[in-house]
Coordinates of N, CA, C and O in Angstrom, one line a residue:
X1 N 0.8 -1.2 0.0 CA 0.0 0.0 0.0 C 0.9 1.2 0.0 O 1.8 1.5 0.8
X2 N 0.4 2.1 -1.1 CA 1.3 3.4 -1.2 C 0.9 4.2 0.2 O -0.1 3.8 0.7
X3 N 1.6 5.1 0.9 CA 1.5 5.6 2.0 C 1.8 7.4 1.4 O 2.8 8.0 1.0
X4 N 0.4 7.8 1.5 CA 0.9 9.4 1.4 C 1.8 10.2 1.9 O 1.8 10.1 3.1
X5 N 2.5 11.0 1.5 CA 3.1 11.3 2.0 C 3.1 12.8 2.0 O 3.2 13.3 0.9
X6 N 3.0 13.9 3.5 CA 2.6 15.3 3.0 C 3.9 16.4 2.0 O 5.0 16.0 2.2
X7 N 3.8 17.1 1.5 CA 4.9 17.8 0.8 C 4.4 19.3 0.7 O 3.4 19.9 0.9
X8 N 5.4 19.5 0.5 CA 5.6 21.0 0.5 C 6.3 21.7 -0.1 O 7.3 21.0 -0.5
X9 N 6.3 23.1 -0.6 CA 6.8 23.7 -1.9 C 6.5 25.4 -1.3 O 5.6 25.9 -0.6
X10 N 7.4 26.0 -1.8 CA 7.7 27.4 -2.1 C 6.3 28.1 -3.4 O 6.7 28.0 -4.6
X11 N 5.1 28.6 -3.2 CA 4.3 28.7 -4.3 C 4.2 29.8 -5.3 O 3.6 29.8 -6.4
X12 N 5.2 30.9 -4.4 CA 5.9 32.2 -5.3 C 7.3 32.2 -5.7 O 8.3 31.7 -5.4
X13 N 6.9 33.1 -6.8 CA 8.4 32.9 -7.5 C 9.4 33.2 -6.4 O 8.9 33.6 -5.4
X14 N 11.1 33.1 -6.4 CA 11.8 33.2 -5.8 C 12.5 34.7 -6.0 O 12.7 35.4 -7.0
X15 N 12.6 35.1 -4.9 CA 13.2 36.7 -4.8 C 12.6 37.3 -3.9 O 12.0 36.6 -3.1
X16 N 12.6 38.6 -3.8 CA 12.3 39.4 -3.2 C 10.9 39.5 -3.2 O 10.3 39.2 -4.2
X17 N 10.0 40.1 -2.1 CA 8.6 40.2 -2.8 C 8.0 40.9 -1.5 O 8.6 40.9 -0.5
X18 N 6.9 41.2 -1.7 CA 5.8 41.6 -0.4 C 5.3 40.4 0.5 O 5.3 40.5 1.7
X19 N 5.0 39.4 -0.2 CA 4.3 38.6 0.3 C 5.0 37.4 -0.5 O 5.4 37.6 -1.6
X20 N 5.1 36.3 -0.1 CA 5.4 34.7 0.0 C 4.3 33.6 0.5 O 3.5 33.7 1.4
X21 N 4.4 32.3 -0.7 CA 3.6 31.8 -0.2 C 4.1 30.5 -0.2 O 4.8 30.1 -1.1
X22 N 3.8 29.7 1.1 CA 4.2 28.0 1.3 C 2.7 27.4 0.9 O 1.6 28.0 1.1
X23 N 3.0 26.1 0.2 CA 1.7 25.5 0.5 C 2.1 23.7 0.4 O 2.7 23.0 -0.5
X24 N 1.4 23.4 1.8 CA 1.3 22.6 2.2 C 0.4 21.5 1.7 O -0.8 21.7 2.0
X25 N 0.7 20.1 1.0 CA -0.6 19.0 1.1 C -0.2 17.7 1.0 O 0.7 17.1 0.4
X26 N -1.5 17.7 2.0 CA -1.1 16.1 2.6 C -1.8 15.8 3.9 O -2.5 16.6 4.6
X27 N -1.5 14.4 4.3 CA -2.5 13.9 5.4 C -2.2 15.1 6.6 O -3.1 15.6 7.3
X28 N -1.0 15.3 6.8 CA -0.1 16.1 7.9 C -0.3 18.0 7.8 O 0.1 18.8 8.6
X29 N -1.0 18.4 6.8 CA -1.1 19.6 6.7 C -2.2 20.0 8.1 O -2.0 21.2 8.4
X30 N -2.9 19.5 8.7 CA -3.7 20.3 9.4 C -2.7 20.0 10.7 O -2.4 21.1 11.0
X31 N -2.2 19.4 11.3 CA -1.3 19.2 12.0 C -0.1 20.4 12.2 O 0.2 21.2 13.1
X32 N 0.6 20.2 10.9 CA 1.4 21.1 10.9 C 0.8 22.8 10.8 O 1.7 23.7 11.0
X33 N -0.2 23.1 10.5 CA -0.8 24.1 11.1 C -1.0 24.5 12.3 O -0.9 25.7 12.5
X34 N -1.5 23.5 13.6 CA -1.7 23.2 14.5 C -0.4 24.0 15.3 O -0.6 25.0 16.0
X35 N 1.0 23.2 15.0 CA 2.1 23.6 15.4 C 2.9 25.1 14.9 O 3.6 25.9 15.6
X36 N 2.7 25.0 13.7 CA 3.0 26.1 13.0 C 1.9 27.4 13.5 O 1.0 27.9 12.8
X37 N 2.0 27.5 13.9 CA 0.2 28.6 14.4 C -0.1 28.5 15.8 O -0.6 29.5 16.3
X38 N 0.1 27.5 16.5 CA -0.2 27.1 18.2 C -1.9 27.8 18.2 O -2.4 28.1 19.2
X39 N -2.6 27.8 16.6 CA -4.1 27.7 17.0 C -4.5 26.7 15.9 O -3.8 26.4 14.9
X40 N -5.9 26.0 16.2 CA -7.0 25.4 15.0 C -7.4 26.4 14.1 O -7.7 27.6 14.4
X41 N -7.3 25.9 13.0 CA -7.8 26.7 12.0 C -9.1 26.3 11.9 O -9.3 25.1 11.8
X42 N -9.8 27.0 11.9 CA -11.5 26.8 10.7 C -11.0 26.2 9.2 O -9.9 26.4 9.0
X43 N -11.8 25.5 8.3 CA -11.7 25.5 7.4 C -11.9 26.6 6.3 O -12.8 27.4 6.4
X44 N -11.4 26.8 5.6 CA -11.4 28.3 4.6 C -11.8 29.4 4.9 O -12.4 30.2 4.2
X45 N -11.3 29.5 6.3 CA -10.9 31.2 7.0 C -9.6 31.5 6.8 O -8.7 30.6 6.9
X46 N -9.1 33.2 6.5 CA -8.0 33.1 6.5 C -7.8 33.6 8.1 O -8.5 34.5 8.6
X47 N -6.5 32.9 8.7 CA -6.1 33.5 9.9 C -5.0 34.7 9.6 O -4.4 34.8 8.6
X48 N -4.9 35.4 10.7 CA -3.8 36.6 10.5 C -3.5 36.1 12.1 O -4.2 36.2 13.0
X49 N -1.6 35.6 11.8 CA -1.6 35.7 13.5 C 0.7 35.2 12.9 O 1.3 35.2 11.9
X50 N 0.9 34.8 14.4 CA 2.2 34.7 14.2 C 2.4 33.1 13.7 O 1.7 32.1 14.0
X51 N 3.7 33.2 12.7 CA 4.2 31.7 12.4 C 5.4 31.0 13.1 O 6.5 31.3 12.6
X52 N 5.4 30.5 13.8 CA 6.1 29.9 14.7 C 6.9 28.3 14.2 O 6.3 27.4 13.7
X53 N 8.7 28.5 14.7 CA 9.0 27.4 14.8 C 9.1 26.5 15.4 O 8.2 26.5 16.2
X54 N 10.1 25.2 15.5 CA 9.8 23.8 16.3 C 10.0 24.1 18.0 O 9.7 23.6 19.1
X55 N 10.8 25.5 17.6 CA 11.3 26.4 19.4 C 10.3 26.9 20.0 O 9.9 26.8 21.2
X56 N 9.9 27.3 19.2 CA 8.4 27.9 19.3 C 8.9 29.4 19.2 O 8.2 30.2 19.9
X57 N 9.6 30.0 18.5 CA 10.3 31.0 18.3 C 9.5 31.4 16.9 O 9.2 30.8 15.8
X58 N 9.1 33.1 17.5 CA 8.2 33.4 15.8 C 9.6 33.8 15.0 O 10.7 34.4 15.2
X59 N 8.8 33.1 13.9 CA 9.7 33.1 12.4 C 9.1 34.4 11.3 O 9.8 35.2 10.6
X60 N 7.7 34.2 11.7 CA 7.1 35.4 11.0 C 5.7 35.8 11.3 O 5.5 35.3 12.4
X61 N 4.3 36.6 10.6 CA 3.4 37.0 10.8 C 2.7 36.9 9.5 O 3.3 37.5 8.6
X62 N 1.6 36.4 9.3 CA 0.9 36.6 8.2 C -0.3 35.7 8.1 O -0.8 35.4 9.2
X63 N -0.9 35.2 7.0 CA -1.8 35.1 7.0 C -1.9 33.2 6.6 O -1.2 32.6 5.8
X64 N -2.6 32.9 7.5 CA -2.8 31.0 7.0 C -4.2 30.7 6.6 O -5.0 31.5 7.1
X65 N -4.6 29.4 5.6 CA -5.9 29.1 5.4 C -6.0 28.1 5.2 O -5.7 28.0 4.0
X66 N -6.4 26.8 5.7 CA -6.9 25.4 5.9 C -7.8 25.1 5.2 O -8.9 25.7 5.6
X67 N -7.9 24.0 3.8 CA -8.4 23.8 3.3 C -8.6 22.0 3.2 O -8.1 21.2 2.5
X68 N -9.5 21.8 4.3 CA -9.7 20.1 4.1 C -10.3 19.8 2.7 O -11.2 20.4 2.0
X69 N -9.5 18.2 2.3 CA -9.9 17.8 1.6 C -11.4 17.1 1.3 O -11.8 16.9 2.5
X70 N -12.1 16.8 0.8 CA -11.7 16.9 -1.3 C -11.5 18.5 -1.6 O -10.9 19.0 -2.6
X71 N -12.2 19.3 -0.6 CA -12.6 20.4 -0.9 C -11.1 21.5 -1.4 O -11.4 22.7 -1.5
X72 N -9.9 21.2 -1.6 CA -9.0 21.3 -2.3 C -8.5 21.4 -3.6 O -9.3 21.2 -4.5
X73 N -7.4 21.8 -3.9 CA -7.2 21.7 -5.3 C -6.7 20.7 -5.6 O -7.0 20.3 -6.7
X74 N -5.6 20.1 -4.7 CA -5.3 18.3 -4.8 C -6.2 17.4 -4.6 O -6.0 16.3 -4.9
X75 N -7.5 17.6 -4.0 CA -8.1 16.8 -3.0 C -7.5 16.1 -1.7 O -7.8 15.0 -1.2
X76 N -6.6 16.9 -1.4 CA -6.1 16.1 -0.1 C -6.1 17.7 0.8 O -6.1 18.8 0.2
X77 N -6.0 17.5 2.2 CA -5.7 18.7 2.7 C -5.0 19.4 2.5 O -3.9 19.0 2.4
X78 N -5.3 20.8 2.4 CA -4.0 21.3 2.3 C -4.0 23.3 2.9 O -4.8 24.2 2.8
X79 N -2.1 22.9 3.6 CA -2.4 24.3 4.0 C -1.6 25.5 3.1 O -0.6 25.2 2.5
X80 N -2.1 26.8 3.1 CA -1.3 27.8 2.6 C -1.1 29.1 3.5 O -2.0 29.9 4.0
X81 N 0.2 29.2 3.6 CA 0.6 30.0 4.4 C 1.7 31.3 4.1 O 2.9 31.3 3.9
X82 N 0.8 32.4 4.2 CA 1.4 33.3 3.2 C 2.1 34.6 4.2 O 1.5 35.2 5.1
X83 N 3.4 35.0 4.0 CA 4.2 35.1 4.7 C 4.8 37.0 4.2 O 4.1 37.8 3.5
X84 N 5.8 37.3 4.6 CA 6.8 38.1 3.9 C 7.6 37.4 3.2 O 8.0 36.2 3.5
X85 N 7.9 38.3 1.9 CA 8.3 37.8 1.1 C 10.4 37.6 0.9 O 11.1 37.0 0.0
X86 N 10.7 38.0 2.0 CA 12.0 37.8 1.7 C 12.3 36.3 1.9 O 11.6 35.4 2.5
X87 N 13.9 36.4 1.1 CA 14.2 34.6 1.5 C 14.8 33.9 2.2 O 15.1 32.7 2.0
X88 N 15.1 34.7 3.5 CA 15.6 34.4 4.8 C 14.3 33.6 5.0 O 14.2 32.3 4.9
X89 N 13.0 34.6 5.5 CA 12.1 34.0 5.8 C 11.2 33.3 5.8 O 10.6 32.8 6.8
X90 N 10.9 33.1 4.6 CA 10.6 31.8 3.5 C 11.3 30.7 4.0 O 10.6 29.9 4.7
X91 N 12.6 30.4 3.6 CA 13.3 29.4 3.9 C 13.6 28.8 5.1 O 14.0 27.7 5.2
X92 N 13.3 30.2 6.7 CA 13.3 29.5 7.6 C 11.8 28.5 7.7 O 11.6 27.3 8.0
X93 N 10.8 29.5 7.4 CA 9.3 29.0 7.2 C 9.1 27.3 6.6 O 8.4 26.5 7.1
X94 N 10.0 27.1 5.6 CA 9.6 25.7 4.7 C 10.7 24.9 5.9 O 10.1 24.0 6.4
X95 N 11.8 25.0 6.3 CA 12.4 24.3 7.0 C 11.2 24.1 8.3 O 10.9 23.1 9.0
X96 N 10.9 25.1 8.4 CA 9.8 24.5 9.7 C 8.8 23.3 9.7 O 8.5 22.5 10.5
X97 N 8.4 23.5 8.4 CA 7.1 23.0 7.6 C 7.6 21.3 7.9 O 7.1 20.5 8.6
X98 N 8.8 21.3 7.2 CA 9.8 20.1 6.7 C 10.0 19.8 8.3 O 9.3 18.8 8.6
X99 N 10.3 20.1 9.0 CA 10.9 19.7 10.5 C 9.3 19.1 11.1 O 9.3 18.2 12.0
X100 N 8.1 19.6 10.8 CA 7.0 18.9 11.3 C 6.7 18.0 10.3 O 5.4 18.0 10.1
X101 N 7.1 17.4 9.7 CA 7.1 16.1 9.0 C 6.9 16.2 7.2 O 6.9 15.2 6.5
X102 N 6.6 17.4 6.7 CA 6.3 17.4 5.4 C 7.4 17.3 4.5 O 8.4 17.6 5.1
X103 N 7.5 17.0 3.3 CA 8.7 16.5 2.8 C 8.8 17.7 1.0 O 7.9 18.0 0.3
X104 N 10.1 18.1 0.8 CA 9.8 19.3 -0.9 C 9.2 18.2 -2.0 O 9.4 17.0 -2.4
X105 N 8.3 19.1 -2.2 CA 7.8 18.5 -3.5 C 8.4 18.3 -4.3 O 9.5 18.9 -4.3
X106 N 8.2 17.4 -5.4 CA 8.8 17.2 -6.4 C 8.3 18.4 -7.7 O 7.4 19.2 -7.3
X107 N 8.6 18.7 -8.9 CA 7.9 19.4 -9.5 C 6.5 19.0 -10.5 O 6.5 18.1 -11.4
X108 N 6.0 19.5 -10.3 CA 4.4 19.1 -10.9 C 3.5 18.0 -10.1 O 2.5 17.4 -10.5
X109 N 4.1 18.0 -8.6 CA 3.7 17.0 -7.8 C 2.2 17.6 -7.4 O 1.3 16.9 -7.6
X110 N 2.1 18.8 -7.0 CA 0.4 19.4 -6.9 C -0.4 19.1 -7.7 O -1.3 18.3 -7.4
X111 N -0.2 19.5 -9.0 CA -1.2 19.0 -10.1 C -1.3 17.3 -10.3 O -2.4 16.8 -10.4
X112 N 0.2 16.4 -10.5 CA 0.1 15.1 -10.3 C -1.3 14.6 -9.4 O -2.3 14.0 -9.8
X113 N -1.0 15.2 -8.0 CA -1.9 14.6 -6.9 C -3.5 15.5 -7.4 O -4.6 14.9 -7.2
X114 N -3.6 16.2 -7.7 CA -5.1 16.8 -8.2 C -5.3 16.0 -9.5 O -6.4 15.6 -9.5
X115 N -4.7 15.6 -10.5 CA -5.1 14.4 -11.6 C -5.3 12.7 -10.6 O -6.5 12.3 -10.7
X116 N -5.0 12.4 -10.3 CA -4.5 11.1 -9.4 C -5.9 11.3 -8.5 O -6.7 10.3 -8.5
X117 N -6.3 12.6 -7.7 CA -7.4 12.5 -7.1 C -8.8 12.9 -7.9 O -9.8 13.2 -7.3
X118 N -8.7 12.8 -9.2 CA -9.7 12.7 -9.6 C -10.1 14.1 -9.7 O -11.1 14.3 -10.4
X119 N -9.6 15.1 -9.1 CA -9.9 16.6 -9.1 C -9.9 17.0 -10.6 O -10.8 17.7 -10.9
X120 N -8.9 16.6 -11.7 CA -8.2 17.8 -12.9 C -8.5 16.3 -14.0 O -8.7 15.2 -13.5
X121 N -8.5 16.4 -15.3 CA -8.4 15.7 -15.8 C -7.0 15.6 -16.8 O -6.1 16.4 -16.5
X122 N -6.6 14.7 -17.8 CA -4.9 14.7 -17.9 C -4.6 16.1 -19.0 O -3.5 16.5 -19.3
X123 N -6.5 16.6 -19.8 CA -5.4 17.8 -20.4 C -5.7 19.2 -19.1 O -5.1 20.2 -19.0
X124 N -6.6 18.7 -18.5 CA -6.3 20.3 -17.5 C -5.5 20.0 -16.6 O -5.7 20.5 -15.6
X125 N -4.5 19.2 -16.7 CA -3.3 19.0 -15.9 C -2.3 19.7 -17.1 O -1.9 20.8 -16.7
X126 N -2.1 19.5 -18.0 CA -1.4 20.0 -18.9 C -1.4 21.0 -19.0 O -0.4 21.6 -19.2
X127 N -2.9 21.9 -19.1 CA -3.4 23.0 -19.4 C -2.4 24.0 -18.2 O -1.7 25.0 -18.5
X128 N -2.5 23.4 -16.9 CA -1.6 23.8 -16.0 C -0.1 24.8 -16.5 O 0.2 26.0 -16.6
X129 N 0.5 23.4 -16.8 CA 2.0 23.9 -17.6 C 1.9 25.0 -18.5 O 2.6 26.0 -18.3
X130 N 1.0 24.7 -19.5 CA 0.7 25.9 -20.9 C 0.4 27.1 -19.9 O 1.0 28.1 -20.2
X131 N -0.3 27.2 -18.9 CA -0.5 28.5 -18.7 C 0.7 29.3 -18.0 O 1.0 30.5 -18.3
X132 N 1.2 28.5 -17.2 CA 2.2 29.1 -16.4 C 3.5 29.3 -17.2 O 4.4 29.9 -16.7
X133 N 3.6 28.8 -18.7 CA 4.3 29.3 -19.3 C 4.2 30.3 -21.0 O 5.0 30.7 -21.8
X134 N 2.3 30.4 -20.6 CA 1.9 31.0 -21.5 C 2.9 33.0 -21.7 O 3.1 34.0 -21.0
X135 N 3.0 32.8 -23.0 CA 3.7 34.1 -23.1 C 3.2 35.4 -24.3 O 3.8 36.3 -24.9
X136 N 2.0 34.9 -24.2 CA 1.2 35.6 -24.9 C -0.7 35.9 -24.1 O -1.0 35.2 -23.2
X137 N -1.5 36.8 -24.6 CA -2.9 36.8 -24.0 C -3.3 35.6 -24.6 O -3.6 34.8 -23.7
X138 N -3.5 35.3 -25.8 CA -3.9 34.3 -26.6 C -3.6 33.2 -26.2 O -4.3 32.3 -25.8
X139 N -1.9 33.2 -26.4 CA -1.7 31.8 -25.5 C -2.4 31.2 -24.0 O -2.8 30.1 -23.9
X140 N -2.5 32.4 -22.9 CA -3.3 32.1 -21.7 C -4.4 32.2 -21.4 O -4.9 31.7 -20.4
X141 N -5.4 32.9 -22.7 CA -6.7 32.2 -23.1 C -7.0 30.5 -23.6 O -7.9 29.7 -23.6
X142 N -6.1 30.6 -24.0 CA -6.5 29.1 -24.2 C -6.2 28.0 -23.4 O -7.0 27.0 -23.2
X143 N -4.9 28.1 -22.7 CA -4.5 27.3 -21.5 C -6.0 27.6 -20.4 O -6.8 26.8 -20.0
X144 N -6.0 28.8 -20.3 CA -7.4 28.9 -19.6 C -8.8 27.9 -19.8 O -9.4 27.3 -18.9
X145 N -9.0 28.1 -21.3 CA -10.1 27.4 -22.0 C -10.0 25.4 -21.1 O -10.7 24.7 -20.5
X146 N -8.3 25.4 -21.7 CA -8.3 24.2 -21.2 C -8.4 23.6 -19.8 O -8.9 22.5 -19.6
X147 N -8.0 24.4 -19.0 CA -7.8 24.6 -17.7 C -9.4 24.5 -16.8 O -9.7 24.1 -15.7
X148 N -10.0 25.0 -17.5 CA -11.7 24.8 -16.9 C -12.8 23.8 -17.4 O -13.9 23.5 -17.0
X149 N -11.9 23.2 -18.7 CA -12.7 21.8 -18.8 C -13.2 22.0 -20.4 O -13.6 21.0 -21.0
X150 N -13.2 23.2 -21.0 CA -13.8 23.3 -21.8 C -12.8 22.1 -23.2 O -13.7 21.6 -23.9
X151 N -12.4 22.0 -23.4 CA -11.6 21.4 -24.4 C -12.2 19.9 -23.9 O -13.1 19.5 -24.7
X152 N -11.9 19.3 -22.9 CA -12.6 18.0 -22.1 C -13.4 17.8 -22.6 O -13.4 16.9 -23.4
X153 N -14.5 18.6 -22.1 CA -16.1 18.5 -22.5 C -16.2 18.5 -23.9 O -16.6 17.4 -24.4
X154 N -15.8 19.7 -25.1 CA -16.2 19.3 -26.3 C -15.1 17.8 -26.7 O -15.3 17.6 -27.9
X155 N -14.5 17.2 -26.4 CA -13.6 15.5 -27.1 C -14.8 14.7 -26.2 O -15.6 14.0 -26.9
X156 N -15.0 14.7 -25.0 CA -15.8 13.7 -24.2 C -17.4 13.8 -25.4 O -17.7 12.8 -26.2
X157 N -18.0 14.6 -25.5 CA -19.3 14.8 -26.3 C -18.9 14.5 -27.3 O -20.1 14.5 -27.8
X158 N -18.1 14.0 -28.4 CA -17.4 13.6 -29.8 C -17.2 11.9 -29.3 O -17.6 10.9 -29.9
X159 N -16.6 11.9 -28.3 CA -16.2 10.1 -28.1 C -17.6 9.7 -27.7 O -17.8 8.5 -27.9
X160 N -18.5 10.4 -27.2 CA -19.8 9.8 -26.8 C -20.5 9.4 -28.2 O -21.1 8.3 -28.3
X161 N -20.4 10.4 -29.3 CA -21.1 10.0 -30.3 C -20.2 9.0 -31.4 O -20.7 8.6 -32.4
X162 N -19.3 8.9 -31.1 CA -18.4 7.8 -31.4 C -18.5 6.5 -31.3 O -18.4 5.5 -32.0
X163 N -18.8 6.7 -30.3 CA -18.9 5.4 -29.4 C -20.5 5.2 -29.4 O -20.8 4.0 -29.6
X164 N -21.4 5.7 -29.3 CA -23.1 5.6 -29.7 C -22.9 5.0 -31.7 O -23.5 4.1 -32.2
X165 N -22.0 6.0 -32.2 CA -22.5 5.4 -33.9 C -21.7 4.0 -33.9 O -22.3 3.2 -34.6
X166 N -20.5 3.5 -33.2 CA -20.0 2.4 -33.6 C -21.2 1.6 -33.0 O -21.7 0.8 -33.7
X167 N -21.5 1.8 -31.7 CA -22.8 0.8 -31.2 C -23.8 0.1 -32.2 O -24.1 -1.1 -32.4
X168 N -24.2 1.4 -32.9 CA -25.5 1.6 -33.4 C -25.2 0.7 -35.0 O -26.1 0.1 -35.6
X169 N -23.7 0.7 -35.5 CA -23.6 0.1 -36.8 C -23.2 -1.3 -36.1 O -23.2 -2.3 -36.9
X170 N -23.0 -1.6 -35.0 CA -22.6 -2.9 -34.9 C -24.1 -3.5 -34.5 O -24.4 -4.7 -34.7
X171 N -24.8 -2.8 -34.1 CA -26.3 -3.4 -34.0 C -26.9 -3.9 -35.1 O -27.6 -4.9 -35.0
X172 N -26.6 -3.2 -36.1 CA -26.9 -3.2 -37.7 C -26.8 -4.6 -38.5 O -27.7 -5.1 -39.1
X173 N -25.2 -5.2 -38.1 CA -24.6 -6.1 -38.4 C -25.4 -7.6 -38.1 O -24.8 -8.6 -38.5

């Protein structure tokens, strides 16, 4: 039996910035909330309070929001914890994360686990990539298009009548 395992990743670009964001998913995200925060989260409230490490020493202040699963974008829990953006603090932040049991993602592991959970299908998994490296309006309209199912739905409605005319001529036979 595969054994989940929680992971975690850096969800803003790298550098400087206002704000930073960690995001956490996996069985262990509400947990590590728990510790990371020393409060319960509600589900899809955002909290504003301090982020704390395994010392219990604040690391930083900002904003967290607990999203149990399916109700997710992987379908597994998941937390996001949005920070200051420099990369001292970031990096102490994800080592915290990591020190309460979550492990770095691999890349494309979020979207992997939202295909795998039945959340995304395999081209709005793709559609993913096209957008984030879409480099035109056009181009990120369409990764968009794909991205919400629309491409999906019109191939699924073509294989349905596909699959109804072969029926209907083998009935024939």
């Amino acid at each position: 039996m595969h054994k989940i395992e929680t992971i975690c990743a850096l969800a803003t670009a790298i550098g400087q910035s206002g704000i930073g964001v960690i995001r956490v998913s996996g069985p262990l995200s509400k947990v590590i909330a728990n510790k990371v925060l020393n409060v319960e989260l509600e589900p899809r409230i955002a909290y504003y309070g301090s982020f704390y490490n395994e010392e219990s020493n604040q690391v930083d202040k900002g904003v967290a929001i607990y999203f149990p699963g399916p109700q997710s974008y992987t379908g597994e829990d998941v937390l996001e914890l949005q920070g200051h953006g420099g990369m001292s603090v970031l990096r102490k932040l994800l080592e915290t994360v990591i020190f309460f049991g979550a492990r770095i993602w691999e890349p494309g592991e979020f979207t992997k686990r939202a295909f795998l959970n039945g959340k995304i299908d395999l081209v709005q998994a793709e559609a993913v990539q096209d957008l984030i490296q879409a480099s035109s309006d056009k181009s990120a309209l369409s990764a968009v298009r794909s991205l919400t199912g629309e491409f999906s739905e019109k191939i699924n409605k073509l294989l349905k009548i596909f699959c109804w005319e072969k029926k209907l001529a083998k009935a024939q036979f």
